[in-house]
Short mmCIF file of C-alpha atoms in Angstrom, two decimals:
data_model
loop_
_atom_site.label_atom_id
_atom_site.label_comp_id
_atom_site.label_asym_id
_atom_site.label_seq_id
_atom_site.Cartn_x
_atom_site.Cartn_y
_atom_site.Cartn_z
CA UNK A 8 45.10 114.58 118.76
CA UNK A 9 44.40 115.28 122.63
CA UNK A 10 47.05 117.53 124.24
CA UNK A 11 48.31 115.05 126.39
CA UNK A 12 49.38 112.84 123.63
CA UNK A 13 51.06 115.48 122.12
CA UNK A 14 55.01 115.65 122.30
CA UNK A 15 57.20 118.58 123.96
CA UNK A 16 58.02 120.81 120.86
CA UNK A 17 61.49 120.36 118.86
CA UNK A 18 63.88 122.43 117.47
CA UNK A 19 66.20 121.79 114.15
CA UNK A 20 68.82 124.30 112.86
CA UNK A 21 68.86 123.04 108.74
CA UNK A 22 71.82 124.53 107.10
CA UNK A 23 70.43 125.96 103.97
CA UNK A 24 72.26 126.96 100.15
CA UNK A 25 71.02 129.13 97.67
CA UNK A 26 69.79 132.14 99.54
CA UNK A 27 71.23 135.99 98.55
CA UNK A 28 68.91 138.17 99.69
CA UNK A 29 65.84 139.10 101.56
CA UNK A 30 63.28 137.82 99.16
CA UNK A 31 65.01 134.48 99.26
CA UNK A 32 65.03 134.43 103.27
CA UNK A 33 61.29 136.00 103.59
CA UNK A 34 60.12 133.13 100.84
CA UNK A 35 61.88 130.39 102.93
CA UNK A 36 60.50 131.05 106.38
CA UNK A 37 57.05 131.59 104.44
CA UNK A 38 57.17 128.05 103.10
CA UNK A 39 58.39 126.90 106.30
CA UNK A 40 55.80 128.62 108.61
CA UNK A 41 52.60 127.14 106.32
CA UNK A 42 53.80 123.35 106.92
CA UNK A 43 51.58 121.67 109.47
CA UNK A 44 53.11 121.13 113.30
CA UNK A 45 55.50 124.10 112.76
CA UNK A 46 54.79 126.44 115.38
CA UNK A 47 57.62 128.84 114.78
CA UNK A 48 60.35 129.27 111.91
CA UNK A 49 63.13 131.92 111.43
CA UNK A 50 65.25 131.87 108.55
CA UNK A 51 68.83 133.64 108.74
CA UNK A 52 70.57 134.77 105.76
CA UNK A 53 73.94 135.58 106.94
CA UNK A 54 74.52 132.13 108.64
CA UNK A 55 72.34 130.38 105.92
CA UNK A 56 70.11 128.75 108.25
CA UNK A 57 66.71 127.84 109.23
CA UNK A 58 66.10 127.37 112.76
CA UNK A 59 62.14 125.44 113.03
CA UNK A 60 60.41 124.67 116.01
CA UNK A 61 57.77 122.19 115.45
CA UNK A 62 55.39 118.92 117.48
CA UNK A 63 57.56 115.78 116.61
CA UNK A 64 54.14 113.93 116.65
CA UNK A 65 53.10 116.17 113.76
CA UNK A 66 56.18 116.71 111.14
CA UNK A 67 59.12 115.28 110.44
CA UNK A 68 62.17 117.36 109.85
CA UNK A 69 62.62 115.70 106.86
CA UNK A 70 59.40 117.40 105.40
CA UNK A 71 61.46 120.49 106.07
CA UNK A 72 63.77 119.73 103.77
CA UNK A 73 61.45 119.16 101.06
CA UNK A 74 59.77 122.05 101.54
CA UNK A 75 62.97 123.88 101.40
CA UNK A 76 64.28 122.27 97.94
CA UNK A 77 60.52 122.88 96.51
CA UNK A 78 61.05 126.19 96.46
CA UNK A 79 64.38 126.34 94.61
CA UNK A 80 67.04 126.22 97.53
CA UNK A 81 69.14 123.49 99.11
CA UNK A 82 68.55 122.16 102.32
CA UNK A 83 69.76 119.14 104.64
CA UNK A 84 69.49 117.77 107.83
CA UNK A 85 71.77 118.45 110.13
CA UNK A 86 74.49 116.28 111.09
CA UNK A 87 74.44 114.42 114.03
CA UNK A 88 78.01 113.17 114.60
CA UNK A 89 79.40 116.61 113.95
CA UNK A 90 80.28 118.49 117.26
CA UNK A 91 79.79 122.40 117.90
CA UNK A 92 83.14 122.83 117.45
CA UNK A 93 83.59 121.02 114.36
CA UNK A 94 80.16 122.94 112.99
CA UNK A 95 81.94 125.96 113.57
CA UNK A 96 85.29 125.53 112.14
CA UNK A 97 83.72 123.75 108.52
CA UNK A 98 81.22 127.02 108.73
CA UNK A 99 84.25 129.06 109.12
CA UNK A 100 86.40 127.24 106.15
CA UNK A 101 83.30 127.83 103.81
CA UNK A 102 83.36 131.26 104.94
CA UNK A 103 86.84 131.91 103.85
CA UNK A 104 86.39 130.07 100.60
CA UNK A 105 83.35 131.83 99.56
CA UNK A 106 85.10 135.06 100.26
CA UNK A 107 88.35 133.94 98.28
CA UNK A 108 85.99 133.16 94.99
CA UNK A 109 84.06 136.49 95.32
CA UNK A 110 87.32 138.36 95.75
CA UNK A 111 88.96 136.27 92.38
CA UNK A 112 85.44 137.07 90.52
CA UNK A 113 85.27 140.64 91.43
CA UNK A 114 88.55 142.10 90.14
CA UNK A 115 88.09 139.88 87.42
CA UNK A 116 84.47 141.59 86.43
CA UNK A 117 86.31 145.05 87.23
CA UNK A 118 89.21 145.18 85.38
CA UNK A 119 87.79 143.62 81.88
CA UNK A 120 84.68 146.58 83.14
CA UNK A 121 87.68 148.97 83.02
CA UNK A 122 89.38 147.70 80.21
CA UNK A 123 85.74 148.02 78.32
CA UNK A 124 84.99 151.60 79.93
CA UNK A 125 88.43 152.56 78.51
CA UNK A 126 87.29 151.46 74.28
CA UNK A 127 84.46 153.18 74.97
CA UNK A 128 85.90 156.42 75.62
CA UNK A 129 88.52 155.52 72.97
CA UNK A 130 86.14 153.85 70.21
CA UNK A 131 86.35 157.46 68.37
CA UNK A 132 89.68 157.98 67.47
CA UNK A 133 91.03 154.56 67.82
CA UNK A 134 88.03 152.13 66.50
CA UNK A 135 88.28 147.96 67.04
CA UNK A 136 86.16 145.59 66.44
CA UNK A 137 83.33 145.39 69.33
CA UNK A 138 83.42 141.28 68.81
CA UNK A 139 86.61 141.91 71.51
CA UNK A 140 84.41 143.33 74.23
CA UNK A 141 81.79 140.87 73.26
CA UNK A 142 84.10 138.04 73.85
CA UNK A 143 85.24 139.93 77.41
CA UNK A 144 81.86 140.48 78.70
CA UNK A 145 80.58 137.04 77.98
CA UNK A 146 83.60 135.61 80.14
CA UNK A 147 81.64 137.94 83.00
CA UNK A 148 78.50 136.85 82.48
CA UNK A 149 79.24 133.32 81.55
CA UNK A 150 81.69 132.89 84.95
CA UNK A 151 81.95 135.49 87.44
CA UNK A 152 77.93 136.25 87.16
CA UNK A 153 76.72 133.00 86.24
CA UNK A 154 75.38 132.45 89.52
CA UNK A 155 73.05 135.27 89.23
CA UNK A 156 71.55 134.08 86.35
CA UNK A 157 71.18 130.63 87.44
CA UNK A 158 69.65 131.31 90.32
CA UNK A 159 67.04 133.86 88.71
CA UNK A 160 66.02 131.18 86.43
CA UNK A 161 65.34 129.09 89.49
CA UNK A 162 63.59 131.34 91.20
CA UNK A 163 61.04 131.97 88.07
CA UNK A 164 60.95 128.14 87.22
CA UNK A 165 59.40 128.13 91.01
CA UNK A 166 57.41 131.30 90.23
CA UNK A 167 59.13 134.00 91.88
CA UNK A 168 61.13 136.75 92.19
CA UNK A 169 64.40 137.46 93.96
CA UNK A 170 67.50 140.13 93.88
CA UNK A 171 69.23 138.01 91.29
CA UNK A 172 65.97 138.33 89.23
CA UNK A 173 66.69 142.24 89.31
CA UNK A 174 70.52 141.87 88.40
CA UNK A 175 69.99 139.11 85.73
CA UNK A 176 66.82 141.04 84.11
CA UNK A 177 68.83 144.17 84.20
CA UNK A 178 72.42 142.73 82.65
CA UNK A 179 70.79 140.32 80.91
CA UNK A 180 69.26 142.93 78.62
CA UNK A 181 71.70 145.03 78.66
CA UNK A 182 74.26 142.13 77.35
CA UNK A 183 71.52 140.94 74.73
CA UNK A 184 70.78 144.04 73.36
CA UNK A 185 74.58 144.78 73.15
CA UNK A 186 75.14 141.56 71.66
CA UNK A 187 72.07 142.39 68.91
CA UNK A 188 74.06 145.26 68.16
CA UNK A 189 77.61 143.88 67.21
CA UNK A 190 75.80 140.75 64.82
CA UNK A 191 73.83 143.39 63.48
CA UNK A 192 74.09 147.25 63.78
CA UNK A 193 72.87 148.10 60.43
CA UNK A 194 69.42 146.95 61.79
CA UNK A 195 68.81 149.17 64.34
CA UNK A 196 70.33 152.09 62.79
CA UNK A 197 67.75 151.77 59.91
CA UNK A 198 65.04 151.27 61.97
CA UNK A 199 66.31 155.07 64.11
CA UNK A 200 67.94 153.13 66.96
CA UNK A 201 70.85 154.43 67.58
CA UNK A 202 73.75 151.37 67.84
CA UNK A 203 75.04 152.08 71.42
CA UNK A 204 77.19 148.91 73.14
CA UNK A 205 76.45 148.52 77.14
CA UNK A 206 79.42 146.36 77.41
CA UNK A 207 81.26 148.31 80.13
CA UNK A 208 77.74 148.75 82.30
CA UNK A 209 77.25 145.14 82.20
CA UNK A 210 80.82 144.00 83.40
CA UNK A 211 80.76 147.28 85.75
CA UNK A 212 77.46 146.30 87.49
CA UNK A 213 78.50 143.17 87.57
CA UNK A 214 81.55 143.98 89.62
CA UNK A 215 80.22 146.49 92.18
CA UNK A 216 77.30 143.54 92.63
CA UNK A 217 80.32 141.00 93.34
CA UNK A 218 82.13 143.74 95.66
CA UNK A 219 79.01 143.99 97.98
CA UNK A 220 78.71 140.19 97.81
CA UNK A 221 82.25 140.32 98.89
CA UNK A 222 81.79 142.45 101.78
CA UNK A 223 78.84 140.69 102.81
CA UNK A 224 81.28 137.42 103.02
CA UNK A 225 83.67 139.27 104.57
CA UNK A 226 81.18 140.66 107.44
CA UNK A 227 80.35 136.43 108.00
CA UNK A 228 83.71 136.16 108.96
CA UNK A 229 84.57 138.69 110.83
CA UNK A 230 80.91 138.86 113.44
CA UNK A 231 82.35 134.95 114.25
CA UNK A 232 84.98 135.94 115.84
CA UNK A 233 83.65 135.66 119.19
CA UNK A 234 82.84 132.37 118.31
CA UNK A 235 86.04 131.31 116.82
CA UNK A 236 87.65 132.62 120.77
CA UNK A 237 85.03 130.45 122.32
CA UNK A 238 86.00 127.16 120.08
CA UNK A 239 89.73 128.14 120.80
CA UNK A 240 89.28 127.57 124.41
CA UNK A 241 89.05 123.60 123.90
CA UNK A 242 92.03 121.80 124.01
CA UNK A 243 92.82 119.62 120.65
CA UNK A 244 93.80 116.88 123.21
CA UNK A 245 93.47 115.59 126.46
CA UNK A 246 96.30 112.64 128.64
CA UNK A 247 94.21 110.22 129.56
CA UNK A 248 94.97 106.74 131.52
CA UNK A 249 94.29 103.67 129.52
CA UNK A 250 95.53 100.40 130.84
CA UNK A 251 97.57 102.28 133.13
CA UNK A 252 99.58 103.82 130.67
CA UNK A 253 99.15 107.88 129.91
CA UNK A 254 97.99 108.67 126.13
CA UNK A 255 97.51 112.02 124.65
CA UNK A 256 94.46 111.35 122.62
CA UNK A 257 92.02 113.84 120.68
CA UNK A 258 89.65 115.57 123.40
CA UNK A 259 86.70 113.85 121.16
CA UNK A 260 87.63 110.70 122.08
CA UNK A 261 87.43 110.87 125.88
CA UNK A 262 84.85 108.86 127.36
CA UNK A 263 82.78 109.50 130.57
CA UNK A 264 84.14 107.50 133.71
CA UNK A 265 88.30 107.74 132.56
CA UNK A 266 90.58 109.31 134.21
CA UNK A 267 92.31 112.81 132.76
CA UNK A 268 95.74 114.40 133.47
CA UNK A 269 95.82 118.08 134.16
CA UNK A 270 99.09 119.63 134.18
CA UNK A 271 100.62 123.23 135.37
CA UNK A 272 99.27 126.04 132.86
CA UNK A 273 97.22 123.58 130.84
CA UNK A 274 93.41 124.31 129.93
CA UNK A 275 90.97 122.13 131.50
CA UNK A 276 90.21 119.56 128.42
CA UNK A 277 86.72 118.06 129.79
CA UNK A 278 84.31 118.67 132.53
CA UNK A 279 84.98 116.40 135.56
CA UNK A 280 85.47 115.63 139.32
CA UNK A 281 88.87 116.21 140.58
CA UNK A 282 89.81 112.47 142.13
CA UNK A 283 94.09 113.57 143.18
CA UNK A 284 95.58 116.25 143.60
CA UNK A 285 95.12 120.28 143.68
CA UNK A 286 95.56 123.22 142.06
CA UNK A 287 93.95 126.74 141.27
CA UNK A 288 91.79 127.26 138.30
CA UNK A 289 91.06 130.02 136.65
CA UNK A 290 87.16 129.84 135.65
CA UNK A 291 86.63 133.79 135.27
CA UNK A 292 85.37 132.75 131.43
CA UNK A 293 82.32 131.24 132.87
CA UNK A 294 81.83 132.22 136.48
CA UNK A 295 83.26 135.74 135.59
CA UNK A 296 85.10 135.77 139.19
CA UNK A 297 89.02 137.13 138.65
CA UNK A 298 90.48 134.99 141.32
CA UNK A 299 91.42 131.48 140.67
CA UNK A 300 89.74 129.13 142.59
CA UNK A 301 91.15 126.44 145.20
CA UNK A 302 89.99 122.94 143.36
CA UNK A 303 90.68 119.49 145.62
CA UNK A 304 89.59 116.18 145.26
CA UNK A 305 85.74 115.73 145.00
CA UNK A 306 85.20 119.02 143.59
CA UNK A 307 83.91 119.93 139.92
CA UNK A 308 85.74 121.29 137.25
CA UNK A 309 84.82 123.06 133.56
CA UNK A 310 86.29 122.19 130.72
CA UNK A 311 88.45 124.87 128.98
CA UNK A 312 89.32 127.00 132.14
CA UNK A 313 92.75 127.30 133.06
CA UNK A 314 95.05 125.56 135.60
CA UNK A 315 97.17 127.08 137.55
CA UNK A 316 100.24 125.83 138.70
CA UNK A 317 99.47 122.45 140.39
CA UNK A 318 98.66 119.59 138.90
CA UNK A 319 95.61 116.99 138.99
CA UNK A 320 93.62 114.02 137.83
CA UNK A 321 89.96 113.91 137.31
CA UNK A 322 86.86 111.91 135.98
CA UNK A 323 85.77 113.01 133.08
CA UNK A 324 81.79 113.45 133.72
CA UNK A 325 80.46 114.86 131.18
CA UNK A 326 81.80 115.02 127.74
CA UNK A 327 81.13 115.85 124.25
CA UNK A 328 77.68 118.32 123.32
CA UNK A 329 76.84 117.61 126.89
CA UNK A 330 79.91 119.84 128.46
CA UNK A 331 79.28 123.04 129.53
CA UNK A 332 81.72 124.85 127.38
CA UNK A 333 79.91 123.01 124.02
CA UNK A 334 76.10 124.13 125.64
CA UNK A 335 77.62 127.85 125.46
CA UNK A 336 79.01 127.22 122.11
CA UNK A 337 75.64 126.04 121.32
CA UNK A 338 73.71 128.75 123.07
CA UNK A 339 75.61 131.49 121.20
CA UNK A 340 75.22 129.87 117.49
CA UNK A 341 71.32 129.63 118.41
CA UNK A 342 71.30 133.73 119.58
CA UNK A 343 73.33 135.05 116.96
CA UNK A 344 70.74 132.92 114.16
CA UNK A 345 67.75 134.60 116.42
CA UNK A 346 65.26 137.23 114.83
CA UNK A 347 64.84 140.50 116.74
CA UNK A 348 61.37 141.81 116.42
CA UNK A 349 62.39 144.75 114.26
CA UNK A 350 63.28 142.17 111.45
CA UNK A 351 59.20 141.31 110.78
CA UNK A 352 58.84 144.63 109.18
CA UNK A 353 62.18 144.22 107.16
CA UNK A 354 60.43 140.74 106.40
CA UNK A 355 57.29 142.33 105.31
CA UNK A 356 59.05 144.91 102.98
CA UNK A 357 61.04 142.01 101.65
CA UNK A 358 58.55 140.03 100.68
CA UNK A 359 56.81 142.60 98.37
CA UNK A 360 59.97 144.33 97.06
CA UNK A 361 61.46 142.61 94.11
CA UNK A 362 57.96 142.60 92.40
CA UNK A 363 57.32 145.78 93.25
CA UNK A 364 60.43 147.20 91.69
CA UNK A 365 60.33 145.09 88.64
CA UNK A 366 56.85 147.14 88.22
CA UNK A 367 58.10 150.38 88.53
CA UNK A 368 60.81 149.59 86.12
CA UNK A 369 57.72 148.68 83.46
CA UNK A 370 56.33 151.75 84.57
CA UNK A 371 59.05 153.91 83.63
CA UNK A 372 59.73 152.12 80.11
CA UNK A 373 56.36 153.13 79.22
CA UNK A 374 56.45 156.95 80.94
CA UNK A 375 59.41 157.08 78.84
CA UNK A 376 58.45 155.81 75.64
CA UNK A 377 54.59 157.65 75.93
CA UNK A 378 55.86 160.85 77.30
CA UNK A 379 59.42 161.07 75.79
CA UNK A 380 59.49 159.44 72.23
CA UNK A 381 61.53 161.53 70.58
CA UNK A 382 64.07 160.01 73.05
CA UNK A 383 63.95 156.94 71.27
CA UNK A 384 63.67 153.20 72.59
CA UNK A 385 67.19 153.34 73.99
CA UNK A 386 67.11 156.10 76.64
CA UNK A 387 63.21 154.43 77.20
CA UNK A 388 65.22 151.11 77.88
CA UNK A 389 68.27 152.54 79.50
CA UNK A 390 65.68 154.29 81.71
CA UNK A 391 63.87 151.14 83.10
CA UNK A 392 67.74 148.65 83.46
CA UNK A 393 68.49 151.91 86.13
CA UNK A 394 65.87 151.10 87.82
CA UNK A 395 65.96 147.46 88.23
CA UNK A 396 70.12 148.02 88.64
CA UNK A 397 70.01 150.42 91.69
CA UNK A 398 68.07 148.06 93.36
CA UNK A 399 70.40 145.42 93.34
CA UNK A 400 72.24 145.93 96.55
CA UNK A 401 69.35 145.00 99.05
CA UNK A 402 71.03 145.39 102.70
CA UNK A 403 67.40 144.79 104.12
CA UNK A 404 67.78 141.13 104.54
CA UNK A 405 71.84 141.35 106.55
CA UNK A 406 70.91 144.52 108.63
CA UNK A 407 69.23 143.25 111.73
CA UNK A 408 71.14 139.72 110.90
CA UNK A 409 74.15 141.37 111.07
CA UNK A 410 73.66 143.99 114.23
CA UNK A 411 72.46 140.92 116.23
CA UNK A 412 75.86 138.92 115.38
CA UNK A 413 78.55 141.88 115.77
CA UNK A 414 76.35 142.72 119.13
CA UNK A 415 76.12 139.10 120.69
CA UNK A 416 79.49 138.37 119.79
CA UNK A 417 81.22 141.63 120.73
CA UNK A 418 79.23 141.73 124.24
CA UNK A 419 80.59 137.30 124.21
CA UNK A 420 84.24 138.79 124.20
CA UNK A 421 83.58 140.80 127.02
CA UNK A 422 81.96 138.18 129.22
CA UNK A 423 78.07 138.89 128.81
CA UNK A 424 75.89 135.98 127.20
CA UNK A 425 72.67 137.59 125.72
CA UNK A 426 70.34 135.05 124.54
CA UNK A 427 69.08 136.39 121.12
CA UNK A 428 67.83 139.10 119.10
CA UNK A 429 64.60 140.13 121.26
CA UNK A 430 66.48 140.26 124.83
CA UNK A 431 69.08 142.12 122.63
CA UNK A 432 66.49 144.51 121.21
CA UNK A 433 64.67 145.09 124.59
CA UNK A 434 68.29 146.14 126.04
CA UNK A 435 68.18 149.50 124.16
CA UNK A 436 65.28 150.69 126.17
CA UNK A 437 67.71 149.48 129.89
CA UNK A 438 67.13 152.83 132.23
CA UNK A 439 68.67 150.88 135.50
CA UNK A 440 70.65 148.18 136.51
CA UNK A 441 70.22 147.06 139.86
CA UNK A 442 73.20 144.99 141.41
CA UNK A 443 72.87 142.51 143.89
CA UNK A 444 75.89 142.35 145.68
CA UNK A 445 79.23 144.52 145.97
CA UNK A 446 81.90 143.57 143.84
CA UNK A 447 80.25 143.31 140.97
CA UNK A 448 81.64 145.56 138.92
CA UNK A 449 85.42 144.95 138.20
CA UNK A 450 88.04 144.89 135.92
CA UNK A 451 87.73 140.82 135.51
CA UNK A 452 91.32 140.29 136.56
CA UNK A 453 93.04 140.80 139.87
CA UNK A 454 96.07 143.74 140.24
CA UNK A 455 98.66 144.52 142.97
CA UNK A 456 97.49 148.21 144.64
CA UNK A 457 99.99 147.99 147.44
CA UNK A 458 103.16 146.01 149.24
CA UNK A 459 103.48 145.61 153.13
CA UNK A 460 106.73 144.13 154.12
CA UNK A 461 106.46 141.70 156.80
#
């Protein structure tokens, strides 16, 4: 197609399920990056997106979507109607109940892991039946880890290889083998196996994988904060004038062209034009200035900055996505779902480090087993779960996710914008700042240094 037919590029943010680690992200934005008309793709695992820039007159972000479930994870378009605001808050709800449910599973897993350690130690001078911990440990793996399991089986129905492949591969044998035992230990202690139970590792690895899952959750919630404070500074409501009667209605609801009530102390529900009245407004949270500033009739004001004491009308101008306080709600989701350039190499590690460790736990069965018999198939097998277990907690894929986040959002609560992970990046290496006018540098809020009486 000639370039002048072509259409100016398009971005979609698709909210995206199913993804735990950084072989799930890396094998998303792979798919992603090999459809046609895509010319650039990032995939973020702690806010579960995928942010694709793409010709219009090529792909449809439907395809996307497709692409997205063929692989084994859930996708959908976003939604349309739903504001900024709203996006954040229902992020921020599933936030909170995902953490809940990890929290409920993981002191679940640990004290049945516990209880299970504690037989163990016990079995020798106070012997029960293992069928108890059997029953225990499949209420772990049956509930609080089924999701591991059902997402490895996903992942190798679509022919690959993720973290929970490593945790159900490792458990999973452990609890099988376990299980083999308690129907049958005369077996293997015929054949010179000795009849050991794994119960307590399986609920215990279980646990500690839950706990990091847990924190992870808990580190979503808490690098939103700046955007929680941003979403706070919209009023729920606005008075307009509607058949010349005054109605507080939801700010959602305002229309372009009415006319808005601001009163003393009040925040600023919509942008507008002042049409009566005066008053000072406070608009340090965009402008950055400390001192309010004189607003009269025919002059602009931003929604969610603060009145002062006066009181006003104005036409609401621009409303909805289109206000300026939604744009920078906007602008901050996009930078804090950005990719610094650092994250490519975690990427590339990613992508080769599930398979690679499920080799090297082959690779020690069979060391063990060829140069170590006499230890027997048990320390051989023990040997190769280790492996495949203390790889489980893969921070590679929420590392440079998470730095970006804390770092936009904590430099948002101090009044600095930065507009995603490669300006953020290309900050560490700042030798001088150069200001262009005195003044600059304040506190951000005015402060009485002296009286003169009069």
């Amino acid at each position: 197609m000639p370039s002048a037919e072509r259409r100016a590029p398009s971005t979609v943010v698709l909210p995206v399920t199913g993804m735990t680690c950084a072989a799930c992200q890396a094998r998303v934005q792979r798919t992603l990056e090999k459809e046609p008309g895509v010319a650039e793709a990032t995939v973020n695992l702690m806010l579960n997106t995928a942010t694709v820039k793409y010709d219009p007159s090529v792909v449809r972000p439907e395809r996307f979507v497709t692409a997205i479930e063929e692989t084994g994870y859930g996708a959908s378009l976003p939604d349309a109607t739903m504001t900024a605001y709203a996006a954040q808050e229902e992020e921020e709800e599933k936030q909170r109940r995902e953490f809940e449910t990890l929290r409920l599973k993981a002191i679940v897993s640990g004290a049945i892991g516990i209880f299970a350690m504690a037989f163990a130690m016990a079995a020798a001078r106070w012997p029960a039946p293992p069928w108890v911990l059997f029953a225990l440990t499949s209420v772990v793996v049956g509930w609080a880890g089924r999701q591991f399991y059902v997402r490895a089986w996903k992942a190798l129905t679509h022919r690959a290889a993720d973290m929970n492949t490593l945790i159900a591969v490792g458990t999973g044998s452990a609890f099988l083998f376990s299980a083999a035992v308690t129907v049958a230990p005369g077996f293997f202690a015929s054949h010179g196996v000795m009849p050991d139970l794994y119960y307590e590792a399986v609920d215990i690895i279980i646990a500690l994988v839950l706990v990091g899952n847990m924190l992870e959750a808990r580190a979503k919630k808490e690098t939103t904060r700046a955007l929680r404070a941003l979403v706070k500074l919209q009023p729920r409501t606005a008075r307009v004038v509607r058949d010349g009667a005054e109605l507080d209605v939801p700010v959602e609801s305002v229309r372009s062209g009415e006319t808005v009530i601001v009163r003393p102390g009040e925040r600023i529900p919509v942008d507008g034009r002042v049409t009566a009245g005066a008053s000072a407004v406070d608009e340090s949270m965009v402008t950055g200035e400390s001192i309010p500033i004189e607003k009269a009739p025919g002059m602009a004001v931003i929604g969610g900055t603060m009145n002062g004491t006066g009181s006003f009308r104005l036409e609401a101008t621009t409303v909805g996505e289109r206000s300026v306080l939604a744009r920078i709600v906007k602008l901050m989701r996009e930078a804090q779902g950005s990719k610094a350039p650092i994250q490519r190499l975690a990427d590339r590690v990613s992508a080769v480090f599930v398979p690679a460790v499920i080799g090297i736990a082959i690779v020690t069965f069979a060391v063990w087993m060829l140069a170590a018999p006499q230890a027997g198939f048990v320390r051989a097998f023990a040997a190769a779960v280790a492996v495949l277990i203390i790889a489980c907690p893969c921070a590679m894929g929420l590392a440079v996710p998470t730095a970006v986040m804390v770092a936009t959002g904590r430099a948002a609560q101090f009044g600095t914008l930065i507009k995603g992970g490669e300006a953020l990046q290309r900050a560490a290496g700042i030798t001088t700042v150069a200001l262009d006018k005195t003044g600059t540098i304040t506190e951000g809020k005015p402060a009485v240094t002296s009286i003169a009486p009069l």
